[in-house]
């Protein structure tokens, strides 16, 4: 056999082997390949067939994407299903999404039954929530993303969330996930741990989380406790925002721990010197102070002379004149000058006087007795001589009558 004949036979054998190695395909087959090129709207895949296949961008993933490069990269190995094949036109269409979907439903069913926690990446933000690609399209409603209300999810794309399967319906292609359930479970577990470590009277630092009309919720180690509006400050607080703001660091005292109801009562004012303690170094007997009438009662008026320090002006100390009722002289909210008559911080008592800050009116002269007026009357004579003559005349007249 000639050398040329041997070469031809070898080439023919190699060609036959190559033809035998070419993959035989039909619609619905599952194949594996390597991505060799990426265009904007498709990925080109080498699967060992006589020509390469393409994966349209819509068949790359279960969620909508604009660019194939957002999902896959050159050199990546993928498993796909044959969607269509046309050897005459050398067009082979593949779907990565269909293969991923079948496996994903099986995985999600296992997660649902186990109620375990797994991570997903937010692929898109849509009306009413966010979407993740887990091999199938998974929807996380807005109400199930966080424990708190979120108004804008625009910065959630690309964020990793820890979720549980909330609802699964393979027939209707419906998969609902929830991160809120995960966070709630962790919060409750942490709450129990934190509450077990709290004791009444304990002082610690917290962060104001949110404000309401009735007070402020303060985070003390991952658990929120309530500082009632009455416990925000020693003076009267109209609304919590007048005293604290969200994100502010505050020192609080534990008033009560109620594990059964999961409630913690806190106080900010209890960590600060009381008004009477502060006033003890600023107020003393005899001081003249400016105060505000806070309350009127039948027996007097209560006047605030320092934040949280009210003293009584007894009705007898309101004015120099007689006062039948405090309401005829004073009104609530009125500013008055008062004098400190007695101050006892330990007993939280201060006696005040308004009239002592005012000059007493001049005393009008009293009228003289009638007898004195008659003494000064020129028409009346009460001398001894005059009285003697008058009595003699009267007795003389009486004697004459008897003689007759």
Coordinates of C-alpha atoms in Angstrom, one line a residue:
X1 CA 0.0 0.0 0.0
X2 CA 1.3 3.4 -1.0
X3 CA 2.0 6.1 1.4
X4 CA -0.7 8.3 -0.2
X5 CA -3.3 5.6 0.2
X6 CA -2.5 5.3 3.9
X7 CA -2.9 9.0 4.4
X8 CA -6.3 9.0 2.7
X9 CA -7.5 6.1 4.8
X10 CA -6.3 7.8 8.0
X11 CA -8.1 11.0 7.1
X12 CA -11.3 9.1 6.2
X13 CA -11.2 7.3 9.5
X14 CA -10.7 10.6 11.5
X15 CA -13.6 12.1 9.6
X16 CA -15.9 9.1 10.4
X17 CA -14.8 9.4 14.1
X18 CA -15.6 13.1 14.1
X19 CA -19.0 12.5 12.6
X20 CA -19.7 9.8 15.2
X21 CA -18.7 12.3 18.0
X22 CA -21.0 15.0 16.8
X23 CA -23.9 15.3 19.2
X24 CA -27.2 14.0 17.9
X25 CA -30.0 16.5 19.0
X26 CA -33.7 16.8 19.1
X27 CA -36.2 19.2 20.7
X28 CA -36.5 18.8 24.4
X29 CA -33.0 17.3 25.0
X30 CA -30.9 18.6 27.9
X31 CA -27.4 19.4 27.0
X32 CA -24.3 20.9 28.7
X33 CA -22.0 23.4 27.1
X34 CA -19.7 26.4 27.5
X35 CA -20.5 30.0 26.8
X36 CA -18.1 31.2 24.1
X37 CA -19.6 34.6 23.3
X38 CA -22.0 37.1 24.7
X39 CA -24.0 39.6 22.7
X40 CA -26.5 42.2 24.2
X41 CA -29.5 40.0 23.7
X42 CA -28.1 36.5 23.6
X43 CA -25.3 34.1 24.7
X44 CA -23.6 31.8 22.3
X45 CA -23.0 28.2 23.6
X46 CA -20.7 25.5 22.3
X47 CA -22.2 22.1 23.1
X48 CA -20.1 19.9 20.7
X49 CA -22.7 20.0 17.9
X50 CA -21.8 20.9 14.3
X51 CA -22.7 24.5 15.0
X52 CA -23.1 26.6 18.2
X53 CA -26.4 27.2 19.9
X54 CA -27.8 30.5 21.2
X55 CA -29.6 31.3 24.4
X56 CA -31.9 34.3 23.9
X57 CA -31.8 36.7 26.9
X58 CA -35.4 35.8 27.8
X59 CA -34.3 32.2 28.2
X60 CA -31.3 32.9 30.4
X61 CA -33.2 33.6 33.6
X62 CA -36.6 33.6 35.2
X63 CA -36.6 37.3 35.7
X64 CA -36.4 40.1 33.2
X65 CA -32.9 41.4 32.3
X66 CA -31.7 43.8 29.7
X67 CA -28.3 42.4 28.9
X68 CA -27.1 38.8 28.8
X69 CA -23.9 39.8 30.4
X70 CA -25.8 40.6 33.6
X71 CA -26.5 36.9 34.0
X72 CA -23.7 34.8 32.5
X73 CA -20.1 35.2 31.4
X74 CA -17.7 33.8 28.8
X75 CA -16.2 30.4 29.8
X76 CA -19.1 29.6 32.2
X77 CA -20.5 26.0 31.9
X78 CA -24.3 25.9 31.6
X79 CA -26.9 23.2 31.3
X80 CA -29.7 23.9 28.8
X81 CA -32.7 22.4 27.1
X82 CA -33.2 22.4 23.3
X83 CA -36.0 24.7 22.4
X84 CA -35.7 24.4 18.7
X85 CA -33.3 23.1 16.0
X86 CA -33.0 23.9 12.3
X87 CA -30.0 22.2 10.6
X88 CA -30.8 23.8 7.2
X89 CA -30.5 27.3 8.7
X90 CA -28.0 26.1 11.3
X91 CA -30.0 27.6 14.1
X92 CA -30.1 26.0 17.5
X93 CA -32.1 27.7 20.3
X94 CA -31.4 26.7 23.9
X95 CA -33.0 27.6 27.2
X96 CA -31.1 27.8 30.5
X97 CA -34.2 29.0 32.3
X98 CA -36.2 25.8 31.7
X99 CA -33.5 23.6 33.2
X100 CA -33.0 26.0 36.1
X101 CA -36.7 26.1 36.7
X102 CA -37.2 22.4 37.1
X103 CA -34.4 22.1 39.6
X104 CA -35.5 25.3 41.4
X105 CA -39.1 24.1 42.1
X106 CA -37.7 20.9 43.7
X107 CA -35.3 23.0 45.8
X108 CA -38.0 25.5 46.8
X109 CA -40.4 22.7 47.8
X110 CA -37.7 21.3 50.1
X111 CA -37.1 24.8 51.6
X112 CA -40.9 25.1 52.2
X113 CA -41.2 21.8 54.0
X114 CA -38.2 22.5 56.1
X115 CA -39.0 26.1 56.7
X116 CA -35.3 26.8 56.7
X117 CA -33.5 30.1 55.9
X118 CA -31.6 30.7 52.6
X119 CA -30.2 33.7 50.8
X120 CA -31.4 35.3 47.6
X121 CA -30.3 38.4 45.6
X122 CA -32.8 41.0 44.6
X123 CA -32.9 41.0 40.8
X124 CA -35.5 43.7 40.3
X125 CA -37.8 46.2 42.1
X126 CA -41.4 46.0 40.9
X127 CA -44.7 47.5 41.9
X128 CA -45.7 46.1 45.3
X129 CA -42.3 44.6 46.2
X130 CA -39.1 43.0 44.9
X131 CA -38.2 40.0 42.7
X132 CA -35.5 37.4 43.1
X133 CA -34.2 34.8 40.7
X134 CA -33.9 31.4 42.4
X135 CA -34.2 29.5 39.1
X136 CA -37.8 30.6 39.0
X137 CA -39.3 34.0 39.6
X138 CA -39.7 34.6 43.3
X139 CA -41.8 37.5 44.6
X140 CA -41.2 39.2 47.9
X141 CA -44.2 41.6 48.7
X142 CA -43.3 45.0 50.2
X143 CA -44.9 44.0 53.5
X144 CA -42.6 40.9 53.8
X145 CA -39.3 42.6 53.1
X146 CA -38.6 44.2 56.5
X147 CA -40.2 44.3 60.0
X148 CA -40.8 48.0 59.5
X149 CA -42.5 49.9 56.7
X150 CA -40.3 50.7 53.7
X151 CA -41.5 53.5 51.4
X152 CA -38.9 53.3 48.6
X153 CA -37.2 50.0 47.5
X154 CA -35.1 51.6 44.7
X155 CA -31.8 50.9 46.5
X156 CA -32.7 47.2 47.1
X157 CA -31.6 45.9 43.7
X158 CA -28.6 43.7 44.1
X159 CA -29.1 43.4 47.9
X160 CA -28.9 40.0 49.5
X161 CA -31.9 39.0 51.6
X162 CA -32.3 36.1 54.1
X163 CA -35.7 34.5 53.4
X164 CA -38.1 31.6 53.9
X165 CA -40.7 30.2 51.5
X166 CA -44.0 31.7 52.4
X167 CA -46.1 30.2 49.7
X168 CA -45.5 27.8 46.8
X169 CA -47.8 26.8 43.9
X170 CA -45.9 25.1 41.1
X171 CA -48.9 24.6 38.9
X172 CA -49.6 28.3 38.8
X173 CA -45.9 29.3 38.8
X174 CA -46.3 31.2 42.0
X175 CA -43.5 31.5 44.6
X176 CA -43.7 33.9 47.5
X177 CA -40.8 34.5 49.8
X178 CA -40.5 36.4 53.1
X179 CA -37.6 38.0 54.9
X180 CA -39.9 39.6 57.5
X181 CA -40.7 36.1 58.9
X182 CA -36.9 35.5 59.4
X183 CA -36.4 38.9 61.0
X184 CA -39.4 38.5 63.3
X185 CA -38.2 35.1 64.5
X186 CA -34.7 36.4 65.2
X187 CA -36.2 39.5 66.9
X188 CA -38.3 37.4 69.2
X189 CA -35.4 35.1 70.1
X190 CA -33.2 38.1 70.8
X191 CA -35.9 39.8 72.8
X192 CA -36.2 36.9 75.2
X193 CA -32.4 36.8 75.6
X194 CA -32.2 40.6 76.2
X195 CA -35.2 40.7 78.6
X196 CA -33.7 37.9 80.7
X197 CA -30.7 40.1 81.2
X198 CA -32.6 43.2 82.2
X199 CA -33.5 44.1 85.8
X200 CA -35.7 46.8 87.2
X201 CA -33.7 49.9 88.2
X202 CA -30.9 49.1 85.8
X203 CA -29.5 52.1 83.8
X204 CA -28.2 51.6 80.3
X205 CA -27.7 53.5 77.0
X206 CA -30.2 53.1 74.1
X207 CA -31.0 54.6 70.8
X208 CA -34.3 56.3 70.0
X209 CA -35.9 54.2 67.2
X210 CA -39.3 55.9 66.6
X211 CA -41.6 58.5 68.1
X212 CA -45.3 58.3 68.7
X213 CA -47.9 60.6 70.3
X214 CA -47.6 58.7 73.6
X215 CA -43.8 58.4 73.9
X216 CA -40.6 57.2 72.3
X217 CA -39.4 53.6 71.6
X218 CA -35.8 53.1 72.5
X219 CA -33.6 50.2 71.3
X220 CA -31.7 48.6 74.3
X221 CA -29.7 45.8 72.7
X222 CA -31.9 44.9 69.8
X223 CA -35.2 45.2 71.7
X224 CA -37.4 48.3 71.9
X225 CA -38.6 49.6 75.2
X226 CA -41.2 52.4 75.6
X227 CA -40.4 55.7 77.3
X228 CA -43.9 57.1 78.0
X229 CA -44.3 60.8 77.4
X230 CA -44.6 61.3 81.1
X231 CA -41.1 59.7 81.6
X232 CA -39.3 61.8 79.0
X233 CA -38.5 64.8 81.3
X234 CA -39.4 66.1 84.7
X235 CA -41.3 69.0 83.2
X236 CA -44.5 68.6 81.2
X237 CA -43.9 67.4 77.7
X238 CA -46.4 68.3 75.0
X239 CA -45.0 66.0 72.4
X240 CA -42.0 63.6 72.4
X241 CA -40.3 65.4 69.5
X242 CA -39.8 68.4 71.8
X243 CA -37.4 66.4 73.9
X244 CA -35.8 63.6 71.7
X245 CA -35.3 62.7 68.1
X246 CA -34.9 59.5 66.1
X247 CA -31.4 58.1 66.2
X248 CA -30.5 60.0 69.3
X249 CA -28.4 58.2 72.0
X250 CA -30.1 58.4 75.4
X251 CA -29.6 57.1 78.9
X252 CA -32.6 55.2 80.3
X253 CA -33.6 53.4 83.5
X254 CA -35.6 50.2 83.4
X255 CA -38.8 50.7 85.2
X256 CA -40.5 47.4 84.5
X257 CA -39.8 44.2 82.5
X258 CA -42.8 42.1 81.4
X259 CA -41.6 39.0 79.5
X260 CA -45.1 37.5 79.3
X261 CA -46.3 40.4 77.1
X262 CA -42.9 41.3 75.7
X263 CA -42.9 44.8 77.1
X264 CA -40.2 46.9 78.6
X265 CA -41.0 50.2 80.4
X266 CA -38.2 52.8 80.4
X267 CA -37.5 56.2 81.8
X268 CA -35.2 59.0 80.7
X269 CA -36.1 61.4 83.5
X270 CA -35.3 58.9 86.2
X271 CA -31.6 59.0 85.1
X272 CA -31.5 62.8 85.7
X273 CA -31.6 64.8 88.9
X274 CA -35.1 65.6 89.9
X275 CA -36.5 69.1 89.8
X276 CA -36.6 69.3 93.6
X277 CA -32.9 68.2 93.8
X278 CA -31.9 70.9 91.3
X279 CA -34.1 73.5 93.0
X280 CA -32.6 72.8 96.4
X281 CA -29.4 74.7 95.4
X282 CA -31.3 77.5 93.6
X283 CA -34.2 78.4 95.9
X284 CA -34.2 79.5 99.5
X285 CA -36.7 81.0 102.0
X286 CA -37.2 84.7 101.4
X287 CA -36.5 84.6 97.6
X288 CA -38.7 86.6 95.2
X289 CA -39.4 84.4 92.2
X290 CA -41.4 84.6 89.0
X291 CA -43.7 81.7 88.4
X292 CA -46.7 80.5 86.4
X293 CA -50.1 79.7 87.8
X294 CA -50.6 76.0 87.0
X295 CA -53.8 75.1 88.9
X296 CA -56.4 76.9 90.9
X297 CA -58.2 75.2 93.8
X298 CA -60.7 76.4 96.4
X299 CA -58.0 76.9 99.0
X300 CA -55.4 78.6 96.8
X301 CA -53.2 78.4 93.7
X302 CA -50.3 76.2 92.7
X303 CA -47.5 78.1 91.0
X304 CA -44.6 76.6 89.2
X305 CA -41.4 78.4 90.2
X306 CA -38.9 76.0 88.5
X307 CA -39.3 73.2 86.0
X308 CA -41.3 70.5 87.8
X309 CA -41.4 72.5 91.1
X310 CA -44.8 73.8 92.2
X311 CA -45.6 75.6 95.4
X312 CA -48.9 76.6 97.0
X313 CA -50.1 80.1 97.4
X314 CA -52.7 79.8 100.1
X315 CA -55.8 81.8 99.5
X316 CA -54.8 84.0 102.5
X317 CA -51.6 84.9 100.7
X318 CA -53.0 85.9 97.4
X319 CA -53.9 89.5 98.2
X320 CA -53.9 91.9 101.1
X321 CA -57.7 92.2 100.8
X322 CA -60.1 89.4 101.6
X323 CA -60.4 86.9 98.7
X324 CA -63.4 84.7 98.6
X325 CA -62.1 82.4 95.8
X326 CA -58.8 82.4 93.9
X327 CA -60.7 82.5 90.6
X328 CA -61.7 86.1 91.2
X329 CA -58.0 87.2 91.3
X330 CA -55.9 84.7 89.3
X331 CA -56.2 82.6 86.2
X332 CA -54.4 79.5 84.9
X333 CA -51.3 80.3 82.9
X334 CA -50.9 83.8 84.5
X335 CA -47.3 84.9 85.4
X336 CA -47.0 86.2 88.9
X337 CA -44.3 87.3 91.4
X338 CA -44.1 85.2 94.6
X339 CA -42.1 85.2 97.8
X340 CA -40.8 81.9 99.2
X341 CA -42.2 81.6 102.8
X342 CA -41.0 78.1 103.4
X343 CA -39.0 75.6 101.3
X344 CA -38.6 71.9 102.1
X345 CA -37.0 69.9 99.1
X346 CA -37.0 66.7 101.1
X347 CA -40.8 66.9 101.5
X348 CA -41.2 68.4 98.0
X349 CA -43.1 71.3 99.6
X350 CA -42.8 75.1 99.1
X351 CA -45.1 77.7 100.5
X352 CA -45.5 80.9 98.6
X353 CA -47.0 84.3 98.9
X354 CA -48.1 86.8 96.3
X355 CA -49.2 89.5 98.7
X356 CA -45.8 89.6 100.3
X357 CA -44.4 90.8 97.0
X358 CA -46.8 93.8 97.0
X359 CA -46.9 96.9 99.2
X360 CA -49.7 96.8 101.6
X361 CA -52.4 99.5 101.0
X362 CA -52.5 102.6 103.4
X363 CA -54.9 102.1 106.4
X364 CA -57.8 104.6 106.4
X365 CA -58.3 106.4 109.8
X366 CA -61.2 105.1 112.0
X367 CA -64.1 107.5 112.9
X368 CA -64.1 108.8 116.6
X369 CA -66.8 107.7 119.1
X370 CA -70.0 109.7 119.3
X371 CA -69.1 110.9 122.8
X372 CA -65.9 112.5 121.5
X373 CA -67.9 114.2 118.8
X374 CA -70.3 115.7 121.4
X375 CA -67.4 116.9 123.4
X376 CA -66.2 118.8 120.4
X377 CA -69.7 120.1 119.6
X378 CA -70.0 123.9 120.7
X379 CA -73.8 123.5 121.1
X380 CA -73.4 121.0 123.8
X381 CA -72.1 122.0 127.3
X382 CA -71.1 119.2 129.7
X383 CA -69.1 121.2 132.3
X384 CA -69.7 120.4 136.0
X385 CA -71.4 123.8 136.5
X386 CA -73.7 123.3 133.7
X387 CA -74.6 119.8 134.8
X388 CA -75.2 121.1 138.4
X389 CA -77.6 123.8 137.2
X390 CA -79.5 121.5 135.0
X391 CA -80.0 118.9 137.8
X392 CA -81.0 121.6 140.3
X393 CA -83.6 123.0 138.1
X394 CA -85.1 119.6 137.4
X395 CA -85.2 118.6 141.2
X396 CA -86.6 122.1 142.0
X397 CA -89.5 121.7 139.7
X398 CA -90.3 118.3 141.1
X399 CA -90.3 119.6 144.8
X400 CA -92.6 122.4 143.9
X401 CA -95.1 120.0 142.5
X402 CA -95.2 118.1 145.8
X403 CA -95.7 121.3 147.9
X404 CA -98.6 122.2 145.9

